[in-house]
Amino acid sequence: MAEVSVSKKSMESTRGGESTRNRGEGVLAFS
């Protein structure tokens, strides 16, 4: 149960946070 919860949270985090984070890192790298 805990693993499933973490997985779901991780998925949501990756979908929203990782996208933004990757975008920011990409901009910094390109700059």
PDB file of N, CA and C in Angstrom:
ATOM      1  N   MET A   1       0.854  -1.205   0.000  1.00  0.00           N
ATOM      2  CA  MET A   1       0.000   0.000   0.000  1.00  0.00           C
ATOM      3  C   MET A   1       0.884   1.248   0.000  1.00  0.00           C
ATOM      4  N   ALA A   2       1.863   1.260   0.869  1.00  0.00           N
ATOM      5  CA  ALA A   2       2.736   2.435   0.970  1.00  0.00           C
ATOM      6  C   ALA A   2       3.479   2.641  -0.350  1.00  0.00           C
ATOM      7  N   GLU A   3       3.957   1.544  -0.903  1.00  0.00           N
ATOM      8  CA  GLU A   3       4.709   1.664  -2.162  1.00  0.00           C
ATOM      9  C   GLU A   3       3.821   2.235  -3.263  1.00  0.00           C
ATOM     10  N   VAL A   4       2.591   1.752  -3.303  1.00  0.00           N
ATOM     11  CA  VAL A   4       1.660   2.240  -4.331  1.00  0.00           C
ATOM     12  C   VAL A   4       1.431   3.734  -4.144  1.00  0.00           C
ATOM     13  N   SER A   5       1.268   4.136  -2.889  1.00  0.00           N
ATOM     14  CA  SER A   5       1.035   5.557  -2.596  1.00  0.00           C
ATOM     15  C   SER A   5       2.241   6.376  -3.060  1.00  0.00           C
ATOM     16  N   VAL A   6       3.418   5.907  -2.723  1.00  0.00           N
ATOM     17  CA  VAL A   6       4.640   6.630  -3.100  1.00  0.00           C
ATOM     18  C   VAL A   6       4.762   6.676  -4.619  1.00  0.00           C
ATOM     19  N   SER A   7       4.454   5.553  -5.246  1.00  0.00           N
ATOM     20  CA  SER A   7       4.554   5.489  -6.708  1.00  0.00           C
ATOM     21  C   SER A   7       3.614   6.513  -7.334  1.00  0.00           C
ATOM     22  N   LYS A   8       2.390   6.553  -6.825  1.00  0.00           N
ATOM     23  CA  LYS A   8       1.415   7.495  -7.376  1.00  0.00           C
ATOM     24  C   LYS A   8       1.905   8.922  -7.158  1.00  0.00           C
ATOM     25  N   LYS A   9       2.397   9.196  -5.959  1.00  0.00           N
ATOM     26  CA  LYS A   9       2.886  10.547  -5.659  1.00  0.00           C
ATOM     27  C   LYS A   9       4.088  10.857  -6.548  1.00  0.00           C
ATOM     28  N   SER A  10       4.961   9.893  -6.696  1.00  0.00           N
ATOM     29  CA  SER A  10       6.158  10.088  -7.515  1.00  0.00           C
ATOM     30  C   SER A  10       5.740  10.392  -8.950  1.00  0.00           C
ATOM     31  N   MET A  11       4.756   9.642  -9.446  1.00  0.00           N
ATOM     32  CA  MET A  11       4.285   9.863 -10.822  1.00  0.00           C
ATOM     33  C   MET A  11       3.762  11.286 -10.969  1.00  0.00           C
ATOM     34  N   GLU A  12       2.938  11.699 -10.019  1.00  0.00           N
ATOM     35  CA  GLU A  12       2.366  13.054 -10.096  1.00  0.00           C
ATOM     36  C   GLU A  12       3.478  14.093 -10.009  1.00  0.00           C
ATOM     37  N   SER A  13       4.425  13.848  -9.120  1.00  0.00           N
ATOM     38  CA  SER A  13       5.531  14.794  -8.940  1.00  0.00           C
ATOM     39  C   SER A  13       6.332  14.881 -10.237  1.00  0.00           C
ATOM     40  N   THR A  14       6.573  13.721 -10.825  1.00  0.00           N
ATOM     41  CA  THR A  14       7.361  13.702 -12.063  1.00  0.00           C
ATOM     42  C   THR A  14       6.605  14.408 -13.177  1.00  0.00           C
ATOM     43  N   ARG A  15       5.276  14.192 -13.220  1.00  0.00           N
ATOM     44  CA  ARG A  15       4.506  14.802 -14.307  1.00  0.00           C
ATOM     45  C   ARG A  15       4.506  16.326 -14.171  1.00  0.00           C
ATOM     46  N   GLY A  16       4.365  16.820 -12.943  1.00  0.00           N
ATOM     47  CA  GLY A  16       4.270  18.271 -12.760  1.00  0.00           C
ATOM     48  C   GLY A  16       5.601  18.905 -12.401  1.00  0.00           C
ATOM     49  N   GLY A  17       6.246  18.395 -11.369  1.00  0.00           N
ATOM     50  CA  GLY A  17       7.490  19.021 -10.891  1.00  0.00           C
ATOM     51  C   GLY A  17       8.664  18.752 -11.809  1.00  0.00           C
ATOM     52  N   GLU A  18       8.830  17.500 -12.199  1.00  0.00           N
ATOM     53  CA  GLU A  18      10.000  17.162 -13.029  1.00  0.00           C
ATOM     54  C   GLU A  18       9.945  17.955 -14.334  1.00  0.00           C
ATOM     55  N   SER A  19       8.764  18.084 -14.912  1.00  0.00           N
ATOM     56  CA  SER A  19       8.625  18.824 -16.174  1.00  0.00           C
ATOM     57  C   SER A  19       9.143  20.249 -15.985  1.00  0.00           C
ATOM     58  N   THR A  20       8.697  20.884 -14.917  1.00  0.00           N
ATOM     59  CA  THR A  20       9.127  22.258 -14.659  1.00  0.00           C
ATOM     60  C   THR A  20      10.612  22.289 -14.348  1.00  0.00           C
ATOM     61  N   ARG A  21      11.063  21.308 -13.569  1.00  0.00           N
ATOM     62  CA  ARG A  21      12.469  21.303 -13.174  1.00  0.00           C
ATOM     63  C   ARG A  21      13.341  21.092 -14.408  1.00  0.00           C
ATOM     64  N   ASN A  22      12.949  20.135 -15.247  1.00  0.00           N
ATOM     65  CA  ASN A  22      13.725  19.864 -16.455  1.00  0.00           C
ATOM     66  C   ASN A  22      13.758  21.112 -17.335  1.00  0.00           C
ATOM     67  N   ARG A  23      12.659  21.795 -17.410  1.00  0.00           N
ATOM     68  CA  ARG A  23      12.583  23.000 -18.247  1.00  0.00           C
ATOM     69  C   ARG A  23      13.569  24.040 -17.702  1.00  0.00           C
ATOM     70  N   GLY A  24      13.560  24.218 -16.381  1.00  0.00           N
ATOM     71  CA  GLY A  24      14.464  25.194 -15.768  1.00  0.00           C
ATOM     72  C   GLY A  24      15.914  24.797 -15.970  1.00  0.00           C
ATOM     73  N   GLU A  25      16.209  23.520 -15.768  1.00  0.00           N
ATOM     74  CA  GLU A  25      17.589  23.063 -15.949  1.00  0.00           C
ATOM     75  C   GLU A  25      18.000  23.228 -17.406  1.00  0.00           C
ATOM     76  N   GLY A  26      17.077  22.927 -18.312  1.00  0.00           N
ATOM     77  CA  GLY A  26      17.381  23.041 -19.736  1.00  0.00           C
ATOM     78  C   GLY A  26      17.695  24.484 -20.092  1.00  0.00           C
ATOM     79  N   VAL A  27      16.903  25.398 -19.557  1.00  0.00           N
ATOM     80  CA  VAL A  27      17.120  26.819 -19.838  1.00  0.00           C
ATOM     81  C   VAL A  27      18.482  27.236 -19.300  1.00  0.00           C
ATOM     82  N   LEU A  28      18.791  26.773 -18.086  1.00  0.00           N
ATOM     83  CA  LEU A  28      20.075  27.145 -17.480  1.00  0.00           C
ATOM     84  C   LEU A  28      21.217  26.575 -18.313  1.00  0.00           C
ATOM     85  N   ALA A  29      21.041  25.335 -18.759  1.00  0.00           N
ATOM     86  CA  ALA A  29      22.098  24.679 -19.531  1.00  0.00           C
ATOM     87  C   ALA A  29      22.283  25.410 -20.859  1.00  0.00           C
ATOM     88  N   PHE A  30      21.163  25.769 -21.490  1.00  0.00           N
ATOM     89  CA  PHE A  30      21.259  26.449 -22.784  1.00  0.00           C
ATOM     90  C   PHE A  30      21.838  27.848 -22.613  1.00  0.00           C
ATOM     91  N   SER A  31      21.536  28.461 -21.476  1.00  0.00           N
ATOM     92  CA  SER A  31      22.063  29.803 -21.232  1.00  0.00           C
ATOM     93  C   SER A  31      23.571  29.701 -21.052  1.00  0.00           C
TER      94      SER A  31
END
